[in-house]
Coordinates of C-alpha atoms in Angstrom, one line a residue:
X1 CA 0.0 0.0 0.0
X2 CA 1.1 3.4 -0.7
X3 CA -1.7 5.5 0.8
X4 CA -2.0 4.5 4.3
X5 CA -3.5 6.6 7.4
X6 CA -2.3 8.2 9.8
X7 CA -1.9 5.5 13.3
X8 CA -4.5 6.2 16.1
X9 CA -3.3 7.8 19.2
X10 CA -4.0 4.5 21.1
X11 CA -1.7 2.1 19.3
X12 CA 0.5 2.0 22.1
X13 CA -1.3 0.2 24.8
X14 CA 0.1 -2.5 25.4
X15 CA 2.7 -2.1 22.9
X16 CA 6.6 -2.2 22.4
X17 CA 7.9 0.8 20.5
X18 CA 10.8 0.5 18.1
X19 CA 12.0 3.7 16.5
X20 CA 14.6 4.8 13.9
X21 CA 16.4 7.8 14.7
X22 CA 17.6 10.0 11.8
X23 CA 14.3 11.0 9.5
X24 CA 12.1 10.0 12.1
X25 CA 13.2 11.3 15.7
X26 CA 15.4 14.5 14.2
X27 CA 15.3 15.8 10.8
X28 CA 18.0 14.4 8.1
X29 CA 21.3 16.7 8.0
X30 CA 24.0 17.0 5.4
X31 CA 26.5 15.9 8.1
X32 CA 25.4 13.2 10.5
X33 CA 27.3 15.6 13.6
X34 CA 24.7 18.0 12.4
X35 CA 21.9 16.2 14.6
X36 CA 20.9 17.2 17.7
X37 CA 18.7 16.0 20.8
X38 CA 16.6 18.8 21.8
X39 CA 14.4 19.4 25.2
X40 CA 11.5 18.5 23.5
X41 CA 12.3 15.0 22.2
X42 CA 14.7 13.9 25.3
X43 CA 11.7 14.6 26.9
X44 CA 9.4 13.0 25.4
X45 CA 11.6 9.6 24.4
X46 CA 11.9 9.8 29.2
X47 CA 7.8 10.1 28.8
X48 CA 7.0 7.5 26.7
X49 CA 9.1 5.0 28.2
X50 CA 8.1 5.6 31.6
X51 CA 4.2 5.1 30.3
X52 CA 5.4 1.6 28.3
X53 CA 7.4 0.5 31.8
X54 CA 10.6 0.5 29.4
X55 CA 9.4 -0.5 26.5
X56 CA 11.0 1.6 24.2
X57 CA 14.1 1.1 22.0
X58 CA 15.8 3.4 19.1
X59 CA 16.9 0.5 16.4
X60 CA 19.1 2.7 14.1
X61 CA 21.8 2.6 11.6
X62 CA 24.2 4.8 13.6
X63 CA 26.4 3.2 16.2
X64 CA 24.9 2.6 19.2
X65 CA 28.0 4.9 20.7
X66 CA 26.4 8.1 18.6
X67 CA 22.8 7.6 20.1
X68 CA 24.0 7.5 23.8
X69 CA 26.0 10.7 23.0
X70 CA 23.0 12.5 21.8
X71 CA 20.6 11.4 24.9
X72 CA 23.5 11.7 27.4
X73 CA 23.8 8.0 28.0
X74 CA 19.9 6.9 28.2
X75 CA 18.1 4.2 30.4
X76 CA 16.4 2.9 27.5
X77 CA 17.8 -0.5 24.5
X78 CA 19.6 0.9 21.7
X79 CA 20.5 -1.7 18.3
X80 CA 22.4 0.3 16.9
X81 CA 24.6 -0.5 12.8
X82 CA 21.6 -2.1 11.3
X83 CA 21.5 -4.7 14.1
X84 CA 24.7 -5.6 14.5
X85 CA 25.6 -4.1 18.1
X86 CA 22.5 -3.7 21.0
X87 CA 23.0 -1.9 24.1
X88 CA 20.7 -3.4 26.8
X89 CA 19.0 -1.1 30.1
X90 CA 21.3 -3.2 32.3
X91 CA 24.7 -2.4 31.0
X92 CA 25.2 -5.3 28.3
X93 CA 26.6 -4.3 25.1
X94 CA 26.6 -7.0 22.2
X95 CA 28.3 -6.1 18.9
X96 CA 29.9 -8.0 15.7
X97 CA 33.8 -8.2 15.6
X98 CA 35.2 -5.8 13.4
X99 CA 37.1 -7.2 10.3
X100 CA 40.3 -5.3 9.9
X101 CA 39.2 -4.3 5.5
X102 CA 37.0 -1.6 7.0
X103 CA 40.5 0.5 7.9
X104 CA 41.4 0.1 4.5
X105 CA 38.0 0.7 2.9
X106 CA 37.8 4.2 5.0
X107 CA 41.2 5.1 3.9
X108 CA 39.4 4.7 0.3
X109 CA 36.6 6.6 0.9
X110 CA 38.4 9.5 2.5
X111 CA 40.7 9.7 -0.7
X112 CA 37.3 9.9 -2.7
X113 CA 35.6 12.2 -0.9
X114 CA 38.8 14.5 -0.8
X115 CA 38.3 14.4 -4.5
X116 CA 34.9 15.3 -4.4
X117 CA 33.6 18.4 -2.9
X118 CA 30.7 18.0 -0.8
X119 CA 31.0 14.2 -0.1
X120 CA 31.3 13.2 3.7
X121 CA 32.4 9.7 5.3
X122 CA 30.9 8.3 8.4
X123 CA 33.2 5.8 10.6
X124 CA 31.5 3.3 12.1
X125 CA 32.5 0.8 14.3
X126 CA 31.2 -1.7 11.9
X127 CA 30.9 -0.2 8.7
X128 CA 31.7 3.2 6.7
X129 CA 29.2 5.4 4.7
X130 CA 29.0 7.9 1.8
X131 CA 26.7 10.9 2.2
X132 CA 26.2 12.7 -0.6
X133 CA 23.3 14.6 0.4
X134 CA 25.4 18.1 -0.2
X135 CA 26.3 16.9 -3.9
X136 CA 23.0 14.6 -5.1
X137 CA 25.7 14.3 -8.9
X138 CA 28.0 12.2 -7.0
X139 CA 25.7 9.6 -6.4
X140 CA 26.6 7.7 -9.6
X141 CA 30.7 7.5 -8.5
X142 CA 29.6 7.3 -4.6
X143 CA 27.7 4.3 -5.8
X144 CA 30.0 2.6 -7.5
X145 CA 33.2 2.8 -5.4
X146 CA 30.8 1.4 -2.6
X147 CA 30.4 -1.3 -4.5
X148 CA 33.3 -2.6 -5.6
X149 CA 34.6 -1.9 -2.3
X150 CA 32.2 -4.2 -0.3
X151 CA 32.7 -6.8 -3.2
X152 CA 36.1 -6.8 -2.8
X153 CA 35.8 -7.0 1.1
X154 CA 33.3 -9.7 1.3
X155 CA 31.1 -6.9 2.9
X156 CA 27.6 -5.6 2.7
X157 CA 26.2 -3.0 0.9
X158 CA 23.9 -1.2 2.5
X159 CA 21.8 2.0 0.9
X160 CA 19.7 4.2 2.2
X161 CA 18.8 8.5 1.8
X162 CA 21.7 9.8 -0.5
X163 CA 23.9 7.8 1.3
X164 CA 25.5 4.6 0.5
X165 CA 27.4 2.2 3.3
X166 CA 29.8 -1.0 3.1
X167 CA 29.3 -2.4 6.2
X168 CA 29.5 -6.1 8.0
X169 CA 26.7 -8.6 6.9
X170 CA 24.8 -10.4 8.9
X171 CA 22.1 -8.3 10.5
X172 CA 19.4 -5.4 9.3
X173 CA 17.2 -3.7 11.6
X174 CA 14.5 -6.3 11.3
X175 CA 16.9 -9.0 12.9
X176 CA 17.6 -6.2 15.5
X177 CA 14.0 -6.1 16.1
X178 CA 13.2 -9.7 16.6
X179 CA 16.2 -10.0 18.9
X180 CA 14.7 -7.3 21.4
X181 CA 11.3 -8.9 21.3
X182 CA 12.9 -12.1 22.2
X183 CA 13.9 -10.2 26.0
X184 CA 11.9 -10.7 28.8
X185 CA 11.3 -6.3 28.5
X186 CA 9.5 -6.7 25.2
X187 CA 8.2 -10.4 25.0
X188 CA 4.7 -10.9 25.0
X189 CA 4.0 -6.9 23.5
X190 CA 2.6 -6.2 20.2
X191 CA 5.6 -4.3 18.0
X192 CA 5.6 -0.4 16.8
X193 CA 8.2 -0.1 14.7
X194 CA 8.3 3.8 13.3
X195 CA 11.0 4.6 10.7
X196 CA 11.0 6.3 7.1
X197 CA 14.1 4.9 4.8
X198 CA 14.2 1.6 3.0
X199 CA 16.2 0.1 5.8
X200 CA 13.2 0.1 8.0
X201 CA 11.7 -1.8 5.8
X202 CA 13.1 -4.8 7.5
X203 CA 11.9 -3.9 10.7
X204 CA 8.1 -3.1 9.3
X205 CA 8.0 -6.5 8.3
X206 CA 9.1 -8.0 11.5
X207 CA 7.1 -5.8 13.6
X208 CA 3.9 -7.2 11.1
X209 CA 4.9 -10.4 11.1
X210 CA 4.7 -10.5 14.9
X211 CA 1.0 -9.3 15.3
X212 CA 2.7 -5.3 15.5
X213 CA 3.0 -2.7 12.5
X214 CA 4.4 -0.4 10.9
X215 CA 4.2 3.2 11.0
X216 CA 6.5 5.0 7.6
X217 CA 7.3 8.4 8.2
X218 CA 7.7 11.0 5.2
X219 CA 5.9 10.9 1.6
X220 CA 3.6 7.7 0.7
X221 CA 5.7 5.2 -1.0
X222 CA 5.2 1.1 -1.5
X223 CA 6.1 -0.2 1.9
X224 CA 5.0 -2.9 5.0
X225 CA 3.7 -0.1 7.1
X226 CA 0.4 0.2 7.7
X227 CA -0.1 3.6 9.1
X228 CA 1.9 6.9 7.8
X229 CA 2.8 10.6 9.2
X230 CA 4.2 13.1 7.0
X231 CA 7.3 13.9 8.7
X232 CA 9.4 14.5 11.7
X233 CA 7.2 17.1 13.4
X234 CA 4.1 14.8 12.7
X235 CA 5.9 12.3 14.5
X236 CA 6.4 13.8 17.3
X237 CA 3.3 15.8 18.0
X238 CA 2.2 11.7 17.2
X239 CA 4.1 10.4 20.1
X240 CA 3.1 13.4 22.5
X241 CA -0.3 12.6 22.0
X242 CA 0.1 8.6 22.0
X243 CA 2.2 9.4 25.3
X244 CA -1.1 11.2 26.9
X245 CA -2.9 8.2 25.4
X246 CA -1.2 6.1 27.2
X247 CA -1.8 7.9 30.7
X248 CA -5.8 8.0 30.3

């Protein structure tokens, strides 16, 4: 479905929420150091998982290192590189080894972006993007470098909004998602994934597939969600209003 509606404010009860970060939670920047936690959503994220008793996790494609920083170390699960690392309320922290091609395939990318004006790399502990966002004609060389790079490494490639990643296989955020479920927090809840790229697409499916749904954020497009919001600040004036829901 491409038109969907928007979810009802009571979708939470009894729920667990899953939420992407970037395009969802904060608006999408050039630079991913651009982003910025504000009041208003550290707020709200403390709210809503006082009112689901901890049910609450970000499952992002950053490293699970950049979401604590931007909360100020949080309370609440974090998966963090697609699924490959999860940081857990009680201190756990479980994460993919980190195969030594990604320091040469940064070196790479640095050289490339160097070169082209506009074009930033992301380090990752397990993986390293191209963001093009600031130069949409460099998708074409952006695209194919990635490419031969993660062929040559025996890695994945990963896309996603005018950015392209070569990172370690393995995982996507809908494995990230069934793995939290699988804890005795979530277990037994009906999954809320919200997220608005193609690699929440995994995650919408899982989250369907497990009696939950999906909730696409951003322009109507064919997806496994079955509910939509037009953006970020439709979001969160979303959640506000689930998060008073919630409390009735």
């Amino acid at each position: 479905m491409t038109h969907l509606p928007p979810p009802p404010a009571d979708l939470l009860r009894d729920a667990a929420l899953f939420l992407d970060f970037d395009g969802t939670l904060v608006e999408l920047q050039d630079h991913p150091d651009a982003v910025a936690v504000d009041a208003r959503l550290g707020g709200l994220i403390d709210r809503l998982s006082a009112a689901l008793d901890g049910r609450v996790a970000i499952i992002s494609g950053r490293p699970v290192a950049g979401i604590r920083a931007l909360f100020g170390d949080p309370h609440f699960a974090i998966s963090g590189s697609h699924g490959l690392e999860v940081a857990w309320p009680d201190g756990r922290h479980d994460r993919a080894e980190r195969p030594a091609a990604l320091d040469r395939i940064v070196v790479q990318m640095k050289a490339f972006a160097t070169a082209t004006n506009g074009v930033l790399v992301e380090e990752k502990p397990l993986g390293a993007a191209l963001h093009y966002r600031a130069v949409p004609a460099a998708e074409g060389a952006a695209r194919d470098l990635a490419t031969g790079l993660a062929a040559d490494a025996g890695l994945h490639l990963q896309t996603g909004k005018m950015m392209i990643e070569v990172r370690v296989a393995g995982a996507d955020k809908g494995t990230a998602l069934n793995a939290l479920m699988q804890a005795p927090l979530f277990a037994g809840r009906t999954p809320v994934f919200l997220g608005d790229d193609d690699t929440d697409e995994p995650a919408m499916i899982a989250a369907r597939d497990l009696g939950g749904a999906g909730v696409l954020i951003g322009a109507p497009r064919a997806t496994a969600a079955t509910w939509r919001l037009d953006g970020v600040a439709q979001t969160l004036s979303w959640l506000e209003a689930a998060t008073e829901s919630l409390g009735q």
